[in-house]
Coordinates of C-alpha atoms and ligand atoms in Angstrom, one line a residue:
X1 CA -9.6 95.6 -55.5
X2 CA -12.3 97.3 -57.5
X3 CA -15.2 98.9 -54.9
X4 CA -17.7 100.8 -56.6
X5 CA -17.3 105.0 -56.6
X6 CA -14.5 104.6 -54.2
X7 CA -11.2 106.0 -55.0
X8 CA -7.7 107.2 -54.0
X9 CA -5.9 109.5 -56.4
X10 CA -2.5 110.7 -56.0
X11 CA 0.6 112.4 -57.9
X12 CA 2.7 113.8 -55.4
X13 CA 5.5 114.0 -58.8
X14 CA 7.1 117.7 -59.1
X15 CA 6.4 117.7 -62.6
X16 CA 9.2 120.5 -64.7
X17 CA 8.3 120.9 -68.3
X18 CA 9.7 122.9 -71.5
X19 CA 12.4 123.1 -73.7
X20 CA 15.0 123.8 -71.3
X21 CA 13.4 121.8 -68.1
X22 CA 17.0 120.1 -67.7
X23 CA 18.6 122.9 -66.0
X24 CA 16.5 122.8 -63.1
X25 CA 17.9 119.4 -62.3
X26 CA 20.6 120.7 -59.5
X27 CA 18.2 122.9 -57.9
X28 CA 15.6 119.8 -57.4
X29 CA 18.2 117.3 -56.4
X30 CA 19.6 120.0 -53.6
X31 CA 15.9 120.3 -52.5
X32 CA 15.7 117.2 -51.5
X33 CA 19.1 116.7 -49.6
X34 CA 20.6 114.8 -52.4
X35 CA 23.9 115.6 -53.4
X36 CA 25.3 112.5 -55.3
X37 CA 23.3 110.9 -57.8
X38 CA 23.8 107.9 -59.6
X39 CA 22.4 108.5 -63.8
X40 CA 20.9 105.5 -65.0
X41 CA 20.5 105.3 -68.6
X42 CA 20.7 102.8 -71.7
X43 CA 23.0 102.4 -74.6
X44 CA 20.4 103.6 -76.8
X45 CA 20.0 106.7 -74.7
X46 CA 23.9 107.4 -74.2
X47 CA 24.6 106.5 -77.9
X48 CA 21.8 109.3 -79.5
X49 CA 23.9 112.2 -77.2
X50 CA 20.8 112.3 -74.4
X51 CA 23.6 111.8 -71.5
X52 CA 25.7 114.8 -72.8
X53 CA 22.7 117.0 -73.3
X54 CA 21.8 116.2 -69.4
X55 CA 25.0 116.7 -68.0
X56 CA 26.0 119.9 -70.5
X57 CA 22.6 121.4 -68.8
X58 CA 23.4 120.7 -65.0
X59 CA 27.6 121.7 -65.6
X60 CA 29.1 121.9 -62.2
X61 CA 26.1 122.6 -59.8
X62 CA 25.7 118.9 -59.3
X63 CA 28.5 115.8 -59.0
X64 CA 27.8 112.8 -60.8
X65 CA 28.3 110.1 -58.6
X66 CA 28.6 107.1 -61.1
X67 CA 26.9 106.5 -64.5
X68 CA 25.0 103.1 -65.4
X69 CA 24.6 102.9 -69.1
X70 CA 23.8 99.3 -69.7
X71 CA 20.1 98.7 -68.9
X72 CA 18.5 96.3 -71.6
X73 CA 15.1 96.3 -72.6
X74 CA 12.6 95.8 -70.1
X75 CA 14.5 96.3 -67.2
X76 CA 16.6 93.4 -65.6
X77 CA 16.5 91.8 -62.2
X78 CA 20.1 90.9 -61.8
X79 CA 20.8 94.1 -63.7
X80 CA 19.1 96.0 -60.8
X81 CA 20.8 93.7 -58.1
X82 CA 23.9 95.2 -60.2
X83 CA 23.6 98.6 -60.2
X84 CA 22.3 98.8 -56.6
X85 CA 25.9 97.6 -56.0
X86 CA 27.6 100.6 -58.2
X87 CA 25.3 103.1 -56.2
X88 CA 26.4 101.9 -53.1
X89 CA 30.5 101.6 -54.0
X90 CA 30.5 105.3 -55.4
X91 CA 28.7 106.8 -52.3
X92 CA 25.5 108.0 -54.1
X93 CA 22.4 109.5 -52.2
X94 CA 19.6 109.5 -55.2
X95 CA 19.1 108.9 -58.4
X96 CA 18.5 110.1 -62.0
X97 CA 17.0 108.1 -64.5
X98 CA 17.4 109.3 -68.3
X99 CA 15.7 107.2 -70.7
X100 CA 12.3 105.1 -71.4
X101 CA 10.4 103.1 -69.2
X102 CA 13.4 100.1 -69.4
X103 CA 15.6 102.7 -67.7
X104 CA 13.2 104.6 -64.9
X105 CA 11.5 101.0 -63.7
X106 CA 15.4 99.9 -63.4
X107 CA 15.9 102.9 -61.5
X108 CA 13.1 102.1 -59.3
X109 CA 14.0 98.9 -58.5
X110 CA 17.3 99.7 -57.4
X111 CA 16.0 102.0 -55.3
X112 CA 13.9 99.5 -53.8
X113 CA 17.1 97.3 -53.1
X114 CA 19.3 100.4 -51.8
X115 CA 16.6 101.7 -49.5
X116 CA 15.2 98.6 -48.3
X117 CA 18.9 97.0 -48.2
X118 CA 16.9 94.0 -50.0
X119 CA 18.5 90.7 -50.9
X120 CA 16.1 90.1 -53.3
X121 CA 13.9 92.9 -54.8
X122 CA 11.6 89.8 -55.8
X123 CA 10.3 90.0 -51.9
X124 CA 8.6 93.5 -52.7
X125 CA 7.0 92.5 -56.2
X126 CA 3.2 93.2 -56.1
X127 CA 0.9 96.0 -54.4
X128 CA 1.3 97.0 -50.6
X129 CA 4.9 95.6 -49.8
X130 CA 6.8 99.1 -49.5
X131 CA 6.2 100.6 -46.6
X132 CA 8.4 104.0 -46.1
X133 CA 9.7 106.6 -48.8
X134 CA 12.3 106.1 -50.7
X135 CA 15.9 107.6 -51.7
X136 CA 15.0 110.8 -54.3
X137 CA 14.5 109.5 -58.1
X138 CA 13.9 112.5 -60.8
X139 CA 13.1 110.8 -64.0
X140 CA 13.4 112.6 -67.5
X141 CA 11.9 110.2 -70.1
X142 CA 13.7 110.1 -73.2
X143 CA 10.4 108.3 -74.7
X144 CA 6.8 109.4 -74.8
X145 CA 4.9 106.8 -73.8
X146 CA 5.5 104.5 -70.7
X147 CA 4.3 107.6 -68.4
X148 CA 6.5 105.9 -65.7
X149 CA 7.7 109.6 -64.5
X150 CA 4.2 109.7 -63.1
X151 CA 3.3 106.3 -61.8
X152 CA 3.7 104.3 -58.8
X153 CA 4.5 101.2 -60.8
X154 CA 7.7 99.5 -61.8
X155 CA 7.4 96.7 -64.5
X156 CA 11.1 94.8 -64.0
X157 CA 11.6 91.8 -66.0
X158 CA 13.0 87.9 -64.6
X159 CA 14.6 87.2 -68.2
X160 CA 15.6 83.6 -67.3
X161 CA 12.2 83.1 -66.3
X162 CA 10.4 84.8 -69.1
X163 CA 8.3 87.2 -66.3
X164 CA 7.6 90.5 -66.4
X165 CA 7.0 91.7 -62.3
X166 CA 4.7 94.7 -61.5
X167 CA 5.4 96.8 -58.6
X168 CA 2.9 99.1 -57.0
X169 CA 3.4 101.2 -54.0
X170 CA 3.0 105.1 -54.0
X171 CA 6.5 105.5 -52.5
X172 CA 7.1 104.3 -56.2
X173 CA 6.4 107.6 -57.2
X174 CA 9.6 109.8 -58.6
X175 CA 10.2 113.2 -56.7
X176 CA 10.5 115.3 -60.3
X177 CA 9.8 114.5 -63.5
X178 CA 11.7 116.4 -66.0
X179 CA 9.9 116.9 -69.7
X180 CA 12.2 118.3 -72.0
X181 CA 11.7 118.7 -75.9
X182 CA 15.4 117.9 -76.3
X183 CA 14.9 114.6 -75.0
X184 CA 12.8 112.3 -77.5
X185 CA 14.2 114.7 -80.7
X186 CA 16.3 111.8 -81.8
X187 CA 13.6 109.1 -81.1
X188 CA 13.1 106.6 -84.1
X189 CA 9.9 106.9 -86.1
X190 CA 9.2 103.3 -85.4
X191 CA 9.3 103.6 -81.3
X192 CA 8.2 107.2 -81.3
X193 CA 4.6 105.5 -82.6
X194 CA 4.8 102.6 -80.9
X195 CA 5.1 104.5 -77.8
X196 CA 2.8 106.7 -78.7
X197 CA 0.2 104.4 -79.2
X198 CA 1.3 103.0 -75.6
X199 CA 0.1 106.5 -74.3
X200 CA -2.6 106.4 -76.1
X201 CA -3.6 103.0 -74.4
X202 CA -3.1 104.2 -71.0
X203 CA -5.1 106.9 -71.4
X204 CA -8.2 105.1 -72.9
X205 CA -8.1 102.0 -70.6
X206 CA -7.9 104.6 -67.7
X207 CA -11.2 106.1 -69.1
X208 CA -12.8 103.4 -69.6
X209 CA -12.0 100.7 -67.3
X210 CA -13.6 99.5 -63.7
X211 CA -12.1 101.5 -61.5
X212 CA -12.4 104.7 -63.7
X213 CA -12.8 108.0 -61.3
X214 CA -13.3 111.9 -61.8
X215 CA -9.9 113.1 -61.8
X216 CA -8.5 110.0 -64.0
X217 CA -10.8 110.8 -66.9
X218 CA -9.9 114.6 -67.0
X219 CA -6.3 113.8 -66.7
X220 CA -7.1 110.9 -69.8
X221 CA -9.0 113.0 -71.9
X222 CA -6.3 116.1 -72.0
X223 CA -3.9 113.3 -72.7
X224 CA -6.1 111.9 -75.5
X225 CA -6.4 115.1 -77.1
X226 CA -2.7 116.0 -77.6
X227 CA -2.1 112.4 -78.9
X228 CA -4.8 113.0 -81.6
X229 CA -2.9 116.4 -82.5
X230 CA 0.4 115.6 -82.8
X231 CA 1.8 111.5 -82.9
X232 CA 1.7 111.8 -86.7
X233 CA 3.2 115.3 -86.8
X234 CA 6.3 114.1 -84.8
X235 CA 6.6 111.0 -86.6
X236 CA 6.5 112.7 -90.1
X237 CA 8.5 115.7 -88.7
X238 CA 10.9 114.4 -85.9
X239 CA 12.7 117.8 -85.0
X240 CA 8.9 119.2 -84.4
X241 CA 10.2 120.6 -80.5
X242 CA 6.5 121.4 -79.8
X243 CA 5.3 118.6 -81.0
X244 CA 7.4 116.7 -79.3
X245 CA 6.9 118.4 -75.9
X246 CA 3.2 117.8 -76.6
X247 CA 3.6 114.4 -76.8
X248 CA 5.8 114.0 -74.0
X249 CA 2.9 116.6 -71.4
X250 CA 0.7 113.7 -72.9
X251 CA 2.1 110.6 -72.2
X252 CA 2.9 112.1 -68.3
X253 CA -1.1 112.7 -68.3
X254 CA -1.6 109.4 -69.7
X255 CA 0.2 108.0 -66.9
X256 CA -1.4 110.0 -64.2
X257 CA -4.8 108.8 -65.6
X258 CA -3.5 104.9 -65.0
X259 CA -1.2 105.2 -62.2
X260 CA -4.7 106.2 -60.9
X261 CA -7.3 104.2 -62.4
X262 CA -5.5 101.0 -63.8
X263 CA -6.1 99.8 -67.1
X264 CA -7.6 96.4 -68.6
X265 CA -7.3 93.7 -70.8
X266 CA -5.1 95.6 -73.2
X267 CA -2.0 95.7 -71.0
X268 CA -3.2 92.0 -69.4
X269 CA -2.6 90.0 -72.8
X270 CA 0.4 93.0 -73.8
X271 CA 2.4 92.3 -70.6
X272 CA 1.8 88.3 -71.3
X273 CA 2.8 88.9 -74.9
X274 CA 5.7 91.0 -73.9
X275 CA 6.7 88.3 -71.2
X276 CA 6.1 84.8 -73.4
X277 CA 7.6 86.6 -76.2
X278 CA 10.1 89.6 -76.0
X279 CA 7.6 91.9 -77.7
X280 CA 8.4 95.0 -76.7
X281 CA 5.5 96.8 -74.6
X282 CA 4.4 100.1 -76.9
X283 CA 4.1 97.5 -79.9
X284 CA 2.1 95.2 -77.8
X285 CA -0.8 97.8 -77.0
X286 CA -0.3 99.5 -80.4
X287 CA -1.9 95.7 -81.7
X288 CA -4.4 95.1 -78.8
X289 CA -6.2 98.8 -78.0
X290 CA -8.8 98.0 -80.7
X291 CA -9.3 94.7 -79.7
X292 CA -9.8 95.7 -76.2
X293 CA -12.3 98.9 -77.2
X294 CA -14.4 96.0 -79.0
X295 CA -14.4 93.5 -76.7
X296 CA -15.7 95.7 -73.9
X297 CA -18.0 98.2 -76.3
X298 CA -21.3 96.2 -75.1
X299 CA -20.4 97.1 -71.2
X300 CA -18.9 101.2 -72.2
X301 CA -20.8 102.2 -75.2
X302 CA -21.4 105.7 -73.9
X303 CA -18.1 106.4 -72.5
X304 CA -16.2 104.8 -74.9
X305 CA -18.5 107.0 -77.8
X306 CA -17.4 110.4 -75.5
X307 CA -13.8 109.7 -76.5
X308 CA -14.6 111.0 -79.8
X309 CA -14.9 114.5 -78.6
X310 CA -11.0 114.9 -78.3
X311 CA -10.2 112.6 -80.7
X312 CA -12.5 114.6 -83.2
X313 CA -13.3 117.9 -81.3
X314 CA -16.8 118.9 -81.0
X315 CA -17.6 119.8 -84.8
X316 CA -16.8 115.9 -85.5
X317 CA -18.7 114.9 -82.1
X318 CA -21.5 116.8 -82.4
X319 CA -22.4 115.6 -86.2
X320 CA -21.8 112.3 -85.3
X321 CA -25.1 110.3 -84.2
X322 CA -24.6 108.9 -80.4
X323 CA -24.9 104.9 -81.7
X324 CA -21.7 105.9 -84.2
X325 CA -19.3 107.1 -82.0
X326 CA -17.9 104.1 -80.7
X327 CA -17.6 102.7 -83.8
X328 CA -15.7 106.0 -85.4
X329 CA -13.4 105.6 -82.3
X330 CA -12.2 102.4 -83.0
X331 CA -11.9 103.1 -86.5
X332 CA -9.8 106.1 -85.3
X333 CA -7.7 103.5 -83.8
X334 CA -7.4 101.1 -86.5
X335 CA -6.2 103.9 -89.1
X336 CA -4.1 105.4 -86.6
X337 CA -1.9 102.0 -86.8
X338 CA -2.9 102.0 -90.7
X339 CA -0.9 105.2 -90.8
X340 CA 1.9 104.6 -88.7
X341 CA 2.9 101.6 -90.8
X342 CA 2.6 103.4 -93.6
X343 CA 4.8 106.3 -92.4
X344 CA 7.4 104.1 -91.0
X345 CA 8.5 101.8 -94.0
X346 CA 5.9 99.4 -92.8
X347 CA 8.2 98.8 -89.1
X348 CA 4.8 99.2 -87.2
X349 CA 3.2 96.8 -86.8
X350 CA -0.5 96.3 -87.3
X351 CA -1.5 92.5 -85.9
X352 CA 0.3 90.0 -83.7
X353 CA 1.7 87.7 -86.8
X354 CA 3.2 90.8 -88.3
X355 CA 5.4 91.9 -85.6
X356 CA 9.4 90.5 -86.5
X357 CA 12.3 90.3 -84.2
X358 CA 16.2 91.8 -84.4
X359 CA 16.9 88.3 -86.2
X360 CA 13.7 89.6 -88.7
X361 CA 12.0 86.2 -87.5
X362 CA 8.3 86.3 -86.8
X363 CA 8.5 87.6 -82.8
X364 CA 4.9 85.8 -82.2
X365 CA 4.3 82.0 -83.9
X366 CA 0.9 81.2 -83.6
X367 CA 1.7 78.4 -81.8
X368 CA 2.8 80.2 -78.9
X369 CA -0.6 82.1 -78.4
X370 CA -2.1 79.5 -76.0
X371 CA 1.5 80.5 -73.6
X372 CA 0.1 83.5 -73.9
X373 CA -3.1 83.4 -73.1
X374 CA -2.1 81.1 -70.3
X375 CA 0.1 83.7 -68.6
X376 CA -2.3 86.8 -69.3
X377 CA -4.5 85.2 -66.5
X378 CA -2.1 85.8 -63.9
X379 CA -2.1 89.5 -64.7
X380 CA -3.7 91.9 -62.5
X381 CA -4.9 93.9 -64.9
X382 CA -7.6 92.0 -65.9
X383 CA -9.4 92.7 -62.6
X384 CA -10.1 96.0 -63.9
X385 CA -11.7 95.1 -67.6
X386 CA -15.1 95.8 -67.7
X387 CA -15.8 92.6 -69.1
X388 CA -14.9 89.0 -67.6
X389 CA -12.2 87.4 -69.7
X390 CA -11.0 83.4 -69.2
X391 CA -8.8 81.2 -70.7
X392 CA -11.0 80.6 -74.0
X393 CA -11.7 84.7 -74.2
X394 CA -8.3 85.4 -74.6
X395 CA -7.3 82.6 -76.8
X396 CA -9.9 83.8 -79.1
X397 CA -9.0 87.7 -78.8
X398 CA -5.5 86.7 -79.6
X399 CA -6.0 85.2 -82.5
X400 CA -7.9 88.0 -84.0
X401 CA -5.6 90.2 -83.2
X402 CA -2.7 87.6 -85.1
X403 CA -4.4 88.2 -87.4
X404 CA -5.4 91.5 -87.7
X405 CA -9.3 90.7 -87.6
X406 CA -11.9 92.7 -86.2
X407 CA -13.6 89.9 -83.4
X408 CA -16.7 88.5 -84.1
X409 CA -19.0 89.9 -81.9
X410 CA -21.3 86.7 -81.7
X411 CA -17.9 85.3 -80.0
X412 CA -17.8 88.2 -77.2
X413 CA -19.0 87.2 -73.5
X414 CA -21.7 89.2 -72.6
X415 CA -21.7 88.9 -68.7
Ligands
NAD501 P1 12.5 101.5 -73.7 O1 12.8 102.2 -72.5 O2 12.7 100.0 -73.7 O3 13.3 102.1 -74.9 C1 13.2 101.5 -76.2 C2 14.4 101.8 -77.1 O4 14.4 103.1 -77.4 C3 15.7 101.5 -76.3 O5 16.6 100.8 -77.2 C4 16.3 102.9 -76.0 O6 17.7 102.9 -76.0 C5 15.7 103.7 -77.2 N1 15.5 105.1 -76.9 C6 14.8 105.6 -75.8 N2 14.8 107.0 -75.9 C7 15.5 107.3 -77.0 C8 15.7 108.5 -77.7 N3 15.3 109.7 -77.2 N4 16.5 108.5 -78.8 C9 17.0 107.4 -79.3 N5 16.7 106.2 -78.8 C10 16.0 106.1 -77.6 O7 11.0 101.7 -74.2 P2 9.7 102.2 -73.4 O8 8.5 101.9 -74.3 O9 9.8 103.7 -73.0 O10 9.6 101.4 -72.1 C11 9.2 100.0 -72.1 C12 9.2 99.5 -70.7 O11 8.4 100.3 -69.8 C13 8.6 98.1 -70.6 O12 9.4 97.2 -69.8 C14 7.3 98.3 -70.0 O13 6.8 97.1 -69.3 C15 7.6 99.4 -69.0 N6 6.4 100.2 -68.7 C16 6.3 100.7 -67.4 C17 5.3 101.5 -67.0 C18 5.2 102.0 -65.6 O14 4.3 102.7 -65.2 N7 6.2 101.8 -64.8 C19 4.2 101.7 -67.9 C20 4.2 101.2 -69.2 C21 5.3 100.4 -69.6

């Protein structure tokens, strides 16, 4: 619930950066009494070398206890019920989590159903419902993006019934996070900018949503500032290992920003998108961060104008007249996703009815916007949007962004 100037901020995350961060994995793990882990990872992940690279750079200070390598995007409910199983038959005592935010929200929900001994990890969706710590999780993102490292959410998906479940408790939280350049170096253009942009979103929804506090916006505005700097350096120069540890010190700042602040209407209509129609998550708030800096501009003029300063830095601030910032930050925006489309063979995507799936269908008919819209009210996001949004609001943002339209203001609520 949003109250007015009150706030609770917290990031209790042990948070190891640099180019050589893996190695510090044993000594962490031993810290905390864990002896055994279990590495969670992806196909993806495994298949680009990441799992050698990890286990090359802890060598015999640590056993493996088992290795999952078969999370599939978005996370998986019976997955998790899966895995919890593996951890328990191979005796292991924590876990590590090596891959994008698929992989570390499955690793959070099976620690959820191994510490709790839960049936059903369904019982402890929502906010509030864990109620002691539990086993250690370090997480090492092989994306830069999700920010899960740092947050006290899991997103874990019901794929037979086309829902995407948030869970929110601060026992959530992982125990390390380990940012390492070597660890996004073999990250595809196309999902090192949609990622990026999803970074990018948390970072500006935490600044300028309801529940917005001190120590989110610094946390935001350092992340905002690397972003600007160096997402098209690493997607026009992949092996760029500062560039890439840039991004990844980002996206964990990012997610401090939102684990502590929330976000708004962007991830609201992106995790309904995402849910209705497979899209994956980065791609989702790649499309919708303009349309969300628009809708809200009439309610955030001033702080949405101050995000100019490290998108620009103060020469482009300061010559640019108070009543025009706003409107060069969303134009930031919109070029950002101009470039990355450009840069990538055209696989970003710039508006709803231009995103394809694997079959190279369209991923988003038109006709399944109202299911969209429809689901995006259930989201608790929206809570936190400056602006009220109902059925008709999003209907109407949604089809701008289908088709790649600025909205028409004389359309916008203006509560
Ligand atoms: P992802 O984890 O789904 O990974 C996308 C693809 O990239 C996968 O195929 C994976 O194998 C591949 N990949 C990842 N790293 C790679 C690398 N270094 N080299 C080569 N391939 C690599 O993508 P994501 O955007 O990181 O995570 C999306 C999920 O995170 C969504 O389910 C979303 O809802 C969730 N999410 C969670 C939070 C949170 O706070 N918990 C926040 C935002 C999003």
């Amino acid at each position: 619930m949003y109250l007015p100037g009150y706030y609770e901020y917290s990031c209790r995350v042990k948070i190891v950066a640099g180019h050589d961060a893996l190695e510090g994995i044993p000594a962490l793990l031993r810290h905390v009494g864990a002896r055994r882990p279990l590495l969670v990872t992806d196909k993806g992940v495994a298949g680009a070398g990441l799992v050698d690279i990890v286990r090359q750079a802890i060598g015999d200070r640590l056993e493996i206890g088992a290795v999952a390598d078969d999370v599939p995007p978005d996370s998986d409910l019976k997955v998790v019920h899966r895995l919890s199983a593996l951890y328990r038959e191979n005796g292991c005592d924590a876990m590590i989590a090596v891959g994008g935010g698929s992989v570390m929200d499955t690793a959070k929900g099976i620690n959820i159903v191994v510490s709790e001994r839960a049936e059903d990890l369904m019982k402890f969706s929502g906010s509030g419902a864990l109620k002691r710590p539990l086993k250690p999780l370090i997480a090492v993102p092989t994306t830069a993006g999700t920010g899960s490292e740092v947050t006290l959410v899991a997103v874990i998906k019901d794929h037979e019934r086309h829902l995407k479940m948030a869970f929110v408790s601060f026992f959530l939280l992982p125990d390390a996070a380990i940012l390492d350049s070597r660890m996004t170096l073999s990250l595809p253009a196309p999902i090192t900018a949609s990622t990026g942009m999803d970074a990018l979103t948390h970072a500006v929804e935490a600044y300028y949503c309801l529940s917005k506090n001190p120590l989110s916006d610094v946390t935001a505005l350092a992340a905002i500032r690397l972003i600007s700097g160096n997402l098209l350096k690493v997607v026009r120069k992949p092996s760029d290992r500062e560039g890439r540890l840039a991004m990844a010190n980002a996206a964990t700042l990012a997610g401090m920003a939102f684990s502590n602040s929330m976000v708004g209407m962007v991830h609201t209509l992106g995790h309904a998108t995402g849910s209705v129609c497979g899209v994956p998550h980065g791609v989702c708030m790649a499309i919708l961060l303009p349309y969300g800096l628009e809708y809200n501009r009439h309610k955030r003029e001033v702080v949405m104008g101050e995000l100019l300063f490290p998108i620009g830095g103060p020469g482009i601030y300061g010559q640019t007249a108070p009543e025009d910032r706003t409107n060069r930050v969303i134009a930031y925006v919109r070029q950002l996703n101009e470039d990355l489309h450009e840069m990538t063979g055209g696989r970003h995507a710039r508006f709803l009815g231009e995103v394809i799936d694997r079959e190279g269908n369209p991923a988003v008919p038109r006709e399944r916007l109202p299911d969209i819209a429809r689901t995006a009210l259930g989201d608790g996001s929206i809570f936190y949007n400056p602006e009220d949004l109902d059925y008709d609001d999003l209907l109407m943002v949604l089809e701008a962004a289908w088709e790649g339209m600025p909205l028409d203001s004389g359309r916008i609520r203006k509560g």
